[in-house]
Amino acid sequence: MGANSFGVVGGNEAVSTLLADELLSPDDGSPTKRLLGMDLLRLSLERGKSSKHALDICIELLEEYGQGGPCCKEDSEWTYENSFLFADAKEAYVLETAGISHWAWERINAGEYRNISNGISIRSNWGALSKDIQSICKENGWWDGNAKFDWKRAVGAGGRAHSNLEACGREASGKIHLEALAAKSSTLQSPPNARWYVEQMALILRDEDS
């Protein structure tokens, strides 16, 4: 997680898709060194002047350099794809990635709320997609080319509908917290101050399920 002087905040989570093998070397199966999710996040926040600007920078870096590489000193074989959340005072964006440089993003308007966790979460409500992802999914039989393209169902489940398509685990717990927070803030007679938000965040951090 991080923030910058322009009021842009961001964070990233590890995710896994059916294109994760792109991150591995064809020679020995080890992770090929590229930009880690933390690198992408840091560079986006260093340069981004708004949440949309940070999103665009992250996509540019992803497409030019790709993601991947060993993510743990104790386990040089561990690598992962990433999801990102960028927000400012006006709007927010979720960016989810697959393979080396495929992506989808979703816009969250002012007054709406959203969280991310260790799983793909964007469905058919994406705002934009990487250039070739739909043709890749169609060629692999993950999308029929006719229905509205469901990012999670395609790259996360190979086009199959099952219970894991719904939010679960920490993602579901985080969503419940945000719903409760939104309901609580709507009952206040005046806009909440910084102390109120800090107190609510402390309650969220104490919740082990999320």
Short mmCIF file of C-alpha atoms in Angstrom, two decimals:
data_model
loop_
_atom_site.label_atom_id
_atom_site.label_comp_id
_atom_site.label_asym_id
_atom_site.label_seq_id
_atom_site.Cartn_x
_atom_site.Cartn_y
_atom_site.Cartn_z
CA MET A 1 0.00 0.00 0.00
CA GLY A 2 1.04 3.60 -0.47
CA ALA A 3 0.01 7.20 -1.05
CA ASN A 4 1.51 10.25 -2.72
CA SER A 5 1.44 14.04 -2.39
CA PHE A 6 -1.38 14.31 -4.96
CA GLY A 7 -3.78 12.40 -2.70
CA VAL A 8 -3.61 9.19 -4.72
CA VAL A 9 -3.59 5.97 -2.71
CA GLY A 10 -3.00 2.47 -4.02
CA GLY A 11 -2.49 -1.13 -3.06
CA ASN A 12 -1.97 -4.48 -4.70
CA GLU A 13 -2.83 -8.12 -4.04
CA ALA A 14 -1.56 -11.39 -5.47
CA VAL A 15 -3.99 -13.20 -7.79
CA SER A 16 -3.85 -16.24 -10.04
CA THR A 17 -5.37 -16.84 -13.48
CA LEU A 18 -5.28 -19.48 -16.21
CA LEU A 19 -2.54 -17.46 -17.92
CA ALA A 20 -0.13 -17.64 -14.97
CA ASP A 21 2.21 -20.01 -16.85
CA GLU A 22 3.23 -17.06 -19.03
CA LEU A 23 5.29 -15.87 -16.06
CA LEU A 24 7.52 -18.95 -16.20
CA SER A 25 10.60 -19.53 -18.34
CA PRO A 26 10.03 -22.08 -21.14
CA ASP A 27 13.54 -23.41 -20.48
CA ASP A 28 13.43 -24.40 -16.81
CA GLY A 29 9.99 -23.34 -15.55
CA SER A 30 11.38 -20.74 -13.16
CA PRO A 31 9.84 -17.25 -12.86
CA THR A 32 11.22 -14.84 -15.46
CA LYS A 33 12.39 -11.59 -13.90
CA ARG A 34 10.21 -8.65 -14.87
CA LEU A 35 8.44 -5.98 -12.79
CA LEU A 36 6.92 -7.24 -9.54
CA GLY A 37 3.51 -6.03 -8.43
CA MET A 38 5.20 -3.88 -5.78
CA ASP A 39 7.39 -2.29 -8.47
CA LEU A 40 4.34 -1.45 -10.58
CA LEU A 41 2.54 0.00 -7.57
CA ARG A 42 5.51 2.10 -6.45
CA LEU A 43 6.18 3.53 -9.90
CA SER A 44 2.50 4.29 -10.47
CA LEU A 45 2.26 6.19 -7.18
CA GLU A 46 5.56 7.99 -7.77
CA ARG A 47 4.25 9.40 -11.06
CA GLY A 48 0.44 9.39 -10.85
CA LYS A 49 -1.32 12.72 -10.26
CA SER A 50 -4.78 11.14 -10.03
CA SER A 51 -6.16 7.63 -9.68
CA LYS A 52 -6.79 7.46 -13.44
CA HIS A 53 -3.28 8.72 -14.17
CA ALA A 54 -1.80 6.09 -11.84
CA LEU A 55 -3.94 3.43 -13.56
CA ASP A 56 -2.71 4.51 -17.00
CA ILE A 57 0.93 4.49 -15.86
CA CYS A 58 0.54 1.01 -14.38
CA ILE A 59 -0.93 -0.29 -17.65
CA GLU A 60 1.83 1.35 -19.70
CA LEU A 61 4.52 -0.26 -17.55
CA LEU A 62 2.75 -3.61 -17.63
CA GLU A 63 2.52 -3.58 -21.42
CA GLU A 64 6.08 -2.37 -21.97
CA TYR A 65 7.96 -4.45 -19.38
CA GLY A 66 5.54 -7.14 -18.21
CA GLN A 67 5.10 -8.50 -14.71
CA GLY A 68 6.65 -11.44 -12.92
CA GLY A 69 9.75 -12.70 -11.19
CA PRO A 70 10.59 -14.38 -7.87
CA CYS A 71 8.45 -12.82 -5.14
CA CYS A 72 10.05 -14.35 -2.05
CA LYS A 73 13.67 -14.75 -0.92
CA GLU A 74 12.83 -18.02 0.80
CA ASP A 75 11.08 -19.44 -2.27
CA SER A 76 12.59 -18.36 -5.59
CA GLU A 77 9.94 -20.34 -7.49
CA TRP A 78 7.00 -18.36 -6.14
CA THR A 79 5.53 -15.76 -8.46
CA TYR A 80 2.08 -14.33 -9.06
CA GLU A 81 -0.11 -11.99 -11.09
CA ASN A 82 -1.55 -8.86 -9.50
CA SER A 83 -4.65 -6.84 -8.84
CA PHE A 84 -4.44 -3.14 -7.97
CA LEU A 85 -6.72 -0.55 -6.41
CA PHE A 86 -6.03 3.15 -7.08
CA ALA A 87 -8.18 5.86 -5.49
CA ASP A 88 -8.35 9.61 -5.04
CA ALA A 89 -11.01 11.94 -3.65
CA LYS A 90 -13.13 11.77 -6.83
CA GLU A 91 -13.02 8.15 -8.04
CA ALA A 92 -11.20 4.82 -7.89
CA TYR A 93 -10.11 2.08 -10.26
CA VAL A 94 -9.54 -1.65 -9.88
CA LEU A 95 -6.94 -3.04 -12.28
CA GLU A 96 -6.56 -6.82 -12.56
CA THR A 97 -3.86 -8.58 -14.54
CA ALA A 98 -3.33 -11.97 -16.16
CA GLY A 99 -0.17 -13.50 -17.53
CA ILE A 100 2.67 -11.18 -18.48
CA SER A 101 0.73 -8.13 -19.65
CA HIS A 102 -3.02 -8.77 -20.00
CA TRP A 103 -5.39 -6.61 -17.98
CA ALA A 104 -8.90 -5.33 -17.27
CA TRP A 105 -10.02 -2.33 -15.28
CA GLU A 106 -13.21 -1.25 -13.52
CA ARG A 107 -14.13 2.29 -12.47
CA ILE A 108 -15.67 3.03 -9.08
CA ASN A 109 -17.55 6.32 -8.94
CA ALA A 110 -17.69 8.74 -6.03
CA GLY A 111 -20.06 7.43 -3.38
CA GLU A 112 -19.52 3.78 -4.39
CA TYR A 113 -17.24 1.34 -2.60
CA ARG A 114 -15.03 -1.56 -3.64
CA ASN A 115 -12.37 -3.87 -2.21
CA ILE A 116 -9.89 -6.37 -3.62
CA SER A 117 -8.36 -9.54 -2.22
CA ASN A 118 -6.42 -12.57 -3.49
CA GLY A 119 -8.73 -13.34 -6.37
CA ILE A 120 -10.03 -12.03 -9.67
CA SER A 121 -13.16 -9.93 -9.06
CA ILE A 122 -13.98 -7.92 -12.20
CA ARG A 123 -16.89 -9.48 -14.06
CA SER A 124 -18.68 -7.98 -17.10
CA ASN A 125 -18.55 -4.44 -15.69
CA TRP A 126 -15.05 -3.70 -17.00
CA GLY A 127 -14.25 -0.31 -18.49
CA ALA A 128 -11.48 -1.49 -20.82
CA LEU A 129 -9.48 -4.62 -21.64
CA SER A 130 -6.02 -5.35 -22.98
CA LYS A 131 -5.86 -5.66 -26.76
CA ASP A 132 -5.80 -9.42 -27.38
CA ILE A 133 -7.34 -10.90 -24.25
CA GLN A 134 -10.75 -11.62 -25.80
CA SER A 135 -9.26 -13.43 -28.79
CA ILE A 136 -6.97 -15.44 -26.47
CA CYS A 137 -9.92 -16.49 -24.34
CA LYS A 138 -11.97 -17.39 -27.40
CA GLU A 139 -9.15 -19.51 -28.85
CA ASN A 140 -8.82 -21.37 -25.53
CA GLY A 141 -12.56 -22.00 -25.27
CA TRP A 142 -12.92 -19.76 -22.23
CA TRP A 143 -15.38 -17.42 -23.97
CA ASP A 144 -17.83 -18.12 -26.79
CA GLY A 145 -17.41 -14.73 -28.43
CA ASN A 146 -21.13 -13.95 -28.19
CA ALA A 147 -21.99 -13.37 -24.54
CA LYS A 148 -20.83 -10.25 -22.75
CA PHE A 149 -17.19 -10.87 -21.89
CA ASP A 150 -16.91 -11.86 -18.21
CA TRP A 151 -13.28 -11.29 -17.22
CA LYS A 152 -13.39 -13.42 -14.07
CA ARG A 153 -15.26 -16.29 -15.67
CA ALA A 154 -12.89 -16.31 -18.65
CA VAL A 155 -9.39 -15.93 -17.18
CA GLY A 156 -10.27 -17.23 -13.73
CA ALA A 157 -12.53 -20.19 -14.46
CA GLY A 158 -12.07 -21.03 -18.13
CA GLY A 159 -15.64 -20.06 -18.95
CA ARG A 160 -17.19 -22.42 -16.40
CA ALA A 161 -19.83 -21.16 -13.98
CA HIS A 162 -19.34 -22.33 -10.41
CA SER A 163 -19.68 -21.03 -6.84
CA ASN A 164 -16.17 -19.53 -6.80
CA LEU A 165 -17.33 -16.82 -9.17
CA GLU A 166 -19.01 -15.13 -6.22
CA ALA A 167 -17.03 -13.19 -3.62
CA CYS A 168 -15.75 -15.43 -0.83
CA GLY A 169 -13.25 -15.46 2.01
CA ARG A 170 -11.48 -12.19 2.73
CA GLU A 171 -13.00 -10.51 -0.32
CA ALA A 172 -16.51 -11.23 0.95
CA SER A 173 -15.61 -10.14 4.49
CA GLY A 174 -14.14 -6.88 3.19
CA LYS A 175 -17.28 -6.24 1.16
CA ILE A 176 -19.44 -6.74 4.26
CA HIS A 177 -17.29 -4.26 6.20
CA LEU A 178 -17.63 -1.65 3.44
CA GLU A 179 -21.39 -2.13 3.28
CA ALA A 180 -21.65 -1.63 7.05
CA LEU A 181 -19.37 1.40 6.92
CA ALA A 182 -21.42 2.99 4.13
CA ALA A 183 -24.65 2.37 6.04
CA LYS A 184 -23.18 3.81 9.23
CA SER A 185 -21.83 6.93 7.51
CA SER A 186 -25.20 7.58 5.85
CA THR A 187 -26.82 8.04 9.29
CA LEU A 188 -24.43 10.78 10.37
CA GLN A 189 -25.83 14.31 10.52
CA SER A 190 -22.59 15.83 9.23
CA PRO A 191 -19.76 14.44 7.07
CA PRO A 192 -17.43 12.19 9.08
CA ASN A 193 -14.10 13.64 10.14
CA ALA A 194 -10.68 12.01 9.94
CA ARG A 195 -10.90 10.60 13.48
CA TRP A 196 -14.11 8.74 12.60
CA TYR A 197 -12.47 7.11 9.58
CA VAL A 198 -9.42 6.12 11.64
CA GLU A 199 -11.68 4.50 14.24
CA GLN A 200 -13.57 2.55 11.56
CA MET A 201 -10.32 1.42 9.95
CA ALA A 202 -9.08 0.16 13.32
CA LEU A 203 -12.23 -1.94 13.64
CA ILE A 204 -11.66 -3.39 10.18
CA LEU A 205 -8.02 -4.23 10.93
CA ARG A 206 -9.09 -6.12 14.05
CA ASP A 207 -11.36 -8.40 12.02
CA GLU A 208 -9.41 -11.62 11.36
CA ASP A 209 -11.77 -12.90 8.64
CA SER A 210 -10.96 -10.01 6.32
#
